[in-house]
Coordinates of C-alpha atoms in Angstrom, one line a residue:
M3 CA 0.0 0.0 0.0
K4 CA 1.4 3.4 -1.0
K5 CA -1.0 5.5 1.1
I6 CA -3.4 4.9 3.9
G7 CA -6.3 7.1 5.2
F8 CA -9.5 6.8 7.2
L9 CA -13.1 7.0 5.9
T10 CA -16.1 7.7 8.1
F11 CA -19.8 8.2 7.9
G12 CA -19.7 10.6 10.8
H13 CA -22.7 8.9 12.5
S14 CA -24.5 10.7 15.3
G15 CA -27.4 10.4 17.6
G16 CA -29.2 7.6 19.3
S17 CA -28.6 8.6 22.9
T18 CA -27.6 11.5 25.0
N19 CA -25.0 9.2 26.4
S20 CA -23.4 8.6 23.0
P21 CA -19.9 10.0 22.3
V22 CA -21.5 11.7 19.3
P23 CA -25.0 12.8 20.4
T24 CA -25.7 15.3 17.6
G25 CA -24.8 16.1 14.0
A26 CA -22.9 19.2 15.2
D27 CA -20.8 16.9 17.5
A28 CA -20.0 14.7 14.5
V29 CA -18.8 17.7 12.5
R30 CA -16.5 18.9 15.3
Q31 CA -15.2 15.5 16.1
M32 CA -14.3 14.9 12.4
L33 CA -11.8 17.7 12.9
D34 CA -10.3 16.0 15.9
L35 CA -10.2 12.6 14.1
A36 CA -8.3 14.3 11.2
V37 CA -5.7 15.8 13.6
A38 CA -5.3 12.4 15.3
A39 CA -4.9 10.8 11.8
E40 CA -2.1 13.3 10.9
E41 CA -0.4 12.6 14.2
S42 CA -0.5 8.9 13.5
G43 CA 1.1 9.5 10.1
F44 CA -2.0 8.7 8.0
D45 CA -2.0 10.2 4.5
G46 CA -5.7 11.1 4.3
A47 CA -8.9 11.9 6.1
W48 CA -12.0 11.0 3.9
M49 CA -15.7 11.4 4.7
R50 CA -18.8 9.8 3.3
V51 CA -21.6 12.1 2.2
H52 CA -25.2 11.2 2.8
H53 CA -28.3 13.5 2.9
F54 CA -31.3 13.2 5.2
G55 CA -29.6 10.9 7.6
S56 CA -27.7 10.9 10.9
S57 CA -24.3 11.3 9.2
L58 CA -22.1 13.9 7.5
S59 CA -23.6 15.7 4.6
T60 CA -21.7 19.0 4.0
P61 CA -18.2 18.1 2.7
F62 CA -16.6 21.4 1.6
P63 CA -16.8 23.5 4.8
L64 CA -15.6 20.5 6.8
L65 CA -12.8 19.6 4.5
A66 CA -11.6 23.2 4.4
A67 CA -11.6 23.3 8.2
I68 CA -9.6 20.1 8.3
A69 CA -7.1 21.5 5.8
A70 CA -6.7 24.6 7.9
K71 CA -5.9 22.6 11.0
T72 CA -3.4 20.2 9.3
T73 CA -0.4 20.5 7.2
T74 CA 0.2 17.3 5.3
L75 CA -3.1 15.4 5.5
E76 CA -5.0 14.9 2.3
V77 CA -8.8 15.5 2.6
G78 CA -11.3 13.6 0.6
T79 CA -14.8 12.3 0.0
G80 CA -16.0 8.8 -0.6
V81 CA -18.3 9.8 -2.3
I82 CA -20.3 13.0 -3.1
D83 CA -23.6 12.0 -4.5
M84 CA -23.9 13.9 -7.8
R85 CA -27.7 13.6 -7.8
Y86 CA -27.7 16.4 -5.3
E87 CA -25.1 18.7 -6.8
N88 CA -25.0 21.8 -9.1
P89 CA -21.7 21.1 -10.9
L90 CA -20.6 24.7 -11.3
Y91 CA -21.3 25.6 -7.7
M92 CA -19.6 22.5 -6.6
A93 CA -16.6 23.3 -8.8
E94 CA -16.3 26.7 -7.1
M95 CA -16.5 25.1 -3.6
A96 CA -13.9 22.5 -4.6
G97 CA -11.6 25.1 -6.1
A98 CA -11.7 27.1 -2.9
T99 CA -11.2 24.1 -0.7
D100 CA -8.3 22.9 -2.7
A101 CA -6.7 26.4 -2.5
I102 CA -7.1 26.3 1.3
S103 CA -5.5 22.9 1.5
N104 CA -2.7 23.9 -0.9
G105 CA -3.5 21.0 -3.3
R106 CA -4.5 18.3 -0.8
L107 CA -8.1 17.7 -1.9
Q108 CA -8.9 14.1 -3.1
L109 CA -12.5 14.3 -4.3
G110 CA -14.6 11.1 -4.7
I111 CA -17.8 11.5 -6.7
S112 CA -20.4 9.2 -8.1
R113 CA -24.1 8.5 -8.6
G114 CA -24.4 7.7 -4.9
S115 CA -25.9 4.9 -2.9
P116 CA -29.4 4.0 -1.8
E117 CA -30.6 6.6 0.6
S118 CA -33.2 7.5 3.3
A119 CA -35.3 10.0 1.4
R120 CA -37.7 8.9 -1.3
D121 CA -37.8 12.4 -2.9
G122 CA -34.4 13.8 -1.7
Q123 CA -33.2 15.1 -5.1
H124 CA -36.6 16.7 -5.8
Q125 CA -36.5 18.6 -2.5
F126 CA -33.0 19.9 -3.4
G127 CA -34.6 21.2 -6.7
Y128 CA -33.4 18.5 -9.0
D129 CA -35.6 16.3 -11.2
L130 CA -35.0 14.1 -14.2
E131 CA -36.3 14.7 -17.6
P132 CA -38.8 12.0 -18.8
G133 CA -37.0 9.0 -20.0
D134 CA -33.7 10.0 -18.4
S135 CA -31.8 8.1 -15.6
W136 CA -29.7 9.3 -12.7
A137 CA -26.9 7.1 -14.0
N138 CA -26.7 9.2 -17.2
E139 CA -27.5 12.6 -15.5
T140 CA -24.8 12.2 -12.8
R141 CA -22.2 11.3 -15.5
R142 CA -23.1 14.5 -17.4
R143 CA -22.8 16.5 -14.2
A144 CA -19.5 14.9 -13.5
A145 CA -18.2 15.9 -16.9
R146 CA -19.3 19.5 -16.5
F147 CA -17.8 19.7 -13.1
R148 CA -14.5 18.3 -14.3
A149 CA -14.5 20.8 -17.2
A150 CA -15.1 23.6 -14.8
I151 CA -12.3 22.7 -12.4
A152 CA -9.9 22.4 -15.3
G153 CA -10.6 26.1 -16.2
E154 CA -12.8 25.7 -19.3
G155 CA -15.1 28.6 -20.1
M156 CA -18.6 28.1 -18.8
A157 CA -20.7 31.3 -19.1
H158 CA -21.3 33.9 -21.8
P159 CA -19.9 37.3 -21.1
M160 CA -21.9 40.5 -20.8
P161 CA -21.4 42.6 -24.0
E162 CA -20.8 45.9 -22.1
R163 CA -18.0 44.3 -20.0
H164 CA -16.1 42.1 -22.4
H165 CA -15.0 42.9 -25.9
D166 CA -14.5 39.2 -26.8
Q167 CA -17.9 37.7 -26.9
E168 CA -16.6 34.3 -28.1
Q169 CA -14.5 33.7 -25.0
L170 CA -16.6 31.9 -22.3
L171 CA -15.9 32.9 -18.7
P172 CA -14.4 30.3 -16.3
I173 CA -15.2 29.7 -12.7
N174 CA -13.0 31.2 -10.0
P175 CA -10.9 30.0 -8.3
V176 CA -9.4 27.3 -10.5
S177 CA -7.0 25.1 -8.6
P178 CA -4.2 23.7 -10.8
G179 CA -3.9 20.0 -10.6
L180 CA -7.3 19.3 -9.0
E181 CA -8.5 17.6 -12.2
N182 CA -5.9 14.9 -11.5
R183 CA -7.4 14.2 -8.0
I184 CA -11.0 13.3 -8.9
W185 CA -12.1 9.7 -8.1
W186 CA -15.2 7.9 -9.3
G187 CA -16.9 5.5 -6.9
A188 CA -17.5 2.3 -8.9
A189 CA -19.4 -0.8 -7.7
T190 CA -19.0 -2.9 -10.9
I191 CA -16.2 -3.9 -13.2
G192 CA -18.1 -2.1 -16.0
S193 CA -18.2 1.2 -14.1
G194 CA -14.6 0.8 -13.3
L195 CA -13.8 0.5 -17.1
W196 CA -15.9 3.6 -17.8
T197 CA -13.9 5.5 -15.1
A198 CA -10.7 4.6 -16.9
E199 CA -12.1 5.5 -20.3
V200 CA -12.9 9.1 -19.1
G201 CA -9.7 9.6 -17.1
M202 CA -10.7 9.6 -13.5
N203 CA -9.1 7.7 -10.5
L204 CA -11.0 4.6 -9.3
L205 CA -12.5 4.5 -5.8
S206 CA -13.7 0.9 -5.6
S207 CA -16.9 0.5 -3.7
T208 CA -17.2 -1.2 -0.3
L209 CA -19.5 -3.6 -2.1
L210 CA -19.6 -4.9 -5.6
L211 CA -22.8 -5.6 -7.5
E212 CA -21.7 -8.6 -9.5
D213 CA -21.1 -11.4 -7.1
D214 CA -19.8 -14.5 -8.9
G215 CA -18.8 -16.6 -6.0
R216 CA -15.2 -15.4 -5.7
P217 CA -14.1 -13.8 -2.4
F218 CA -14.6 -10.1 -2.3
H219 CA -10.9 -9.2 -2.3
V220 CA -10.3 -11.4 -5.4
L221 CA -13.2 -9.8 -7.3
Q222 CA -12.1 -6.4 -6.3
A223 CA -8.5 -7.0 -7.3
D224 CA -9.9 -8.0 -10.7
Q225 CA -11.8 -4.8 -11.0
L226 CA -8.6 -2.8 -10.2
R227 CA -6.5 -4.7 -12.7
Q228 CA -9.0 -4.3 -15.5
Y229 CA -9.3 -0.6 -14.7
R230 CA -5.5 -0.2 -14.9
D231 CA -5.3 -1.9 -18.2
A232 CA -8.2 0.3 -19.6
Y233 CA -6.6 3.4 -18.2
A234 CA -3.3 2.6 -19.8
A235 CA -5.0 2.2 -23.1
S236 CA -7.1 5.4 -22.7
G237 CA -4.3 8.0 -23.3
H238 CA -5.5 10.1 -20.4
T239 CA -3.2 11.7 -17.9
T240 CA -5.8 12.8 -15.2
G241 CA -6.2 9.5 -13.4
G242 CA -4.7 6.0 -13.0
M243 CA -4.9 5.7 -9.2
T244 CA -6.9 3.1 -7.3
A245 CA -8.3 3.0 -3.8
V246 CA -10.1 0.4 -1.6
T247 CA -11.7 0.5 1.8
R248 CA -11.4 -2.0 4.6
S249 CA -12.6 -2.4 8.2
A250 CA -9.6 -3.5 10.4
F251 CA -9.2 -3.6 14.2
P252 CA -6.0 -4.8 15.7
I253 CA -6.9 -6.2 19.2
T254 CA -4.4 -4.9 21.7
T255 CA -6.6 -3.9 24.7
D256 CA -9.6 -5.3 26.6
T257 CA -11.8 -2.7 25.0
D258 CA -10.7 -3.9 21.5
E259 CA -11.7 -7.4 22.6
I260 CA -15.1 -6.3 23.8
Y261 CA -15.9 -4.4 20.6
F262 CA -14.3 -6.5 17.9
G263 CA -12.9 -9.7 19.4
R264 CA -15.9 -11.8 18.3
R265 CA -16.7 -9.9 15.0
E266 CA -17.8 -12.0 12.1
R267 CA -15.0 -11.9 9.6
G268 CA -16.3 -13.4 6.3
D269 CA -17.7 -11.7 3.3
S270 CA -21.4 -10.7 3.2
V271 CA -23.7 -11.4 0.3
G272 CA -27.1 -9.8 -0.2
V273 CA -29.3 -8.0 -2.8
L274 CA -29.0 -4.3 -3.5
D275 CA -30.9 -2.4 -6.2
G276 CA -31.9 -5.7 -7.7
S277 CA -28.4 -7.0 -8.0
V278 CA -26.5 -9.6 -5.9
A279 CA -23.9 -7.7 -3.9
R280 CA -20.8 -8.9 -2.1
S281 CA -19.0 -6.9 0.5
G282 CA -15.7 -7.6 2.2
P283 CA -14.8 -8.9 5.7
T284 CA -13.9 -7.1 8.9
Y285 CA -10.3 -7.9 9.8
A286 CA -9.8 -8.3 13.5
G287 CA -7.3 -10.0 15.7
A288 CA -3.8 -9.7 17.2
P289 CA -1.6 -7.2 15.2
E290 CA 0.3 -10.0 13.5
E291 CA -3.0 -11.7 12.5
V292 CA -4.2 -8.4 11.0
A293 CA -0.9 -7.9 9.2
Q294 CA -1.3 -11.4 7.6
Q295 CA -4.9 -10.6 6.6
F296 CA -3.6 -7.5 4.8
L297 CA -0.9 -9.5 3.0
D298 CA -3.5 -12.1 1.9
D299 CA -5.9 -9.5 0.5
D300 CA -5.3 -9.3 -3.2
A301 CA -7.0 -5.9 -3.5
I302 CA -5.0 -4.3 -0.7
T303 CA -1.9 -5.5 -2.4
E304 CA -3.1 -4.1 -5.8
A305 CA -4.4 -0.7 -4.6
D306 CA -2.5 2.6 -4.3
Y307 CA -4.6 3.9 -1.4
V308 CA -6.2 1.9 1.4
L309 CA -8.9 3.7 3.4
F310 CA -9.8 2.3 6.8
A311 CA -13.5 2.7 7.9
L312 CA -13.7 4.1 11.4
P313 CA -16.6 3.6 13.8
N314 CA -16.7 7.3 14.7
Q315 CA -19.6 6.7 17.0
L316 CA -17.2 5.1 19.5
G317 CA -15.5 8.5 20.0
V318 CA -12.3 10.3 19.0
D319 CA -10.0 8.7 21.6
Y320 CA -10.9 5.1 20.7
N321 CA -10.5 5.8 17.0
A322 CA -7.2 7.6 17.5
H323 CA -6.0 4.4 19.2
V324 CA -7.2 2.3 16.2
M325 CA -5.4 4.5 13.8
T326 CA -2.2 4.3 15.8
E327 CA -2.3 0.5 15.7
I328 CA -3.1 0.4 12.0
A329 CA -0.2 2.7 11.3
K330 CA 2.2 0.4 13.2
I331 CA 1.1 -2.6 11.1
A332 CA 1.3 -0.6 7.8
R333 CA 4.8 0.5 8.6
E334 CA 5.8 -3.1 9.3
L335 CA 4.5 -4.0 5.8
G336 CA 6.6 -1.4 4.1
W337 CA 4.3 1.7 4.1
K338 CA 6.4 4.9 4.0
E339 CA 9.7 3.2 3.5

């Protein structure tokens, strides 16, 4: 693994005794988790984005705040649901956030996952044209967003203010290099191939919608390899990186044993959006056991970036401990050598 980071939903609520009783607490604690991650040597702090739920939903103010409190940590999303986004407004927000971070933004985008609200996009002011699909619409929005962050002209100038009426006006700020740090969340081999063909980095989903009986890590490694081959053939220069997410808990304390000592470790198989979906295991055990699980995971071996899912609802101190233990294992396996 070349880089490691954490990824969290930022769950909140459920009890006044919870370490994260409200959404505001989740936002503030995300800053503390990021600082702890940088202290542990992690390369990145990534957040999931979900609307109308008890989890994080507003990425750019939070990522900008994290960037302002850290110096080396990359800040990212996994993923922003493009069904809810105006691509030009999002491009301006992304450009400003990347400027604040001095080029540390790693932005994962996609169609998004199943959600809580039946009419969420409508309430945000977005509806599909008859016969259209969100799969097509979100790809169009992604293309417009990427063109905007690359500095392409987007709007026609006012005649009285600009002599050249043929030159479209770009957004501001444009952050150089950001177009190379856009990731598409892909849950199938086919969507991974499309990601390569259009020149984005691949953020492989935590579940894949084409279970064929192979273990999750084997299927996912196949997705990554096919993406790499397609990207090499594409001629693009704005992508080529791959990332996967894992749940891992080295057990070094009694608290670790209580939380994760008896955790089911195998793959999970179910049905999502009408497709058979397979998700990966939770790795838990003594540090040397977790290290071996990493080595035996084909997708971890294949990926450039490994994100570790944190149970933020257990509080900042506990998750800082988890990150410290994961960083120790990663260094033993050659990370940051």
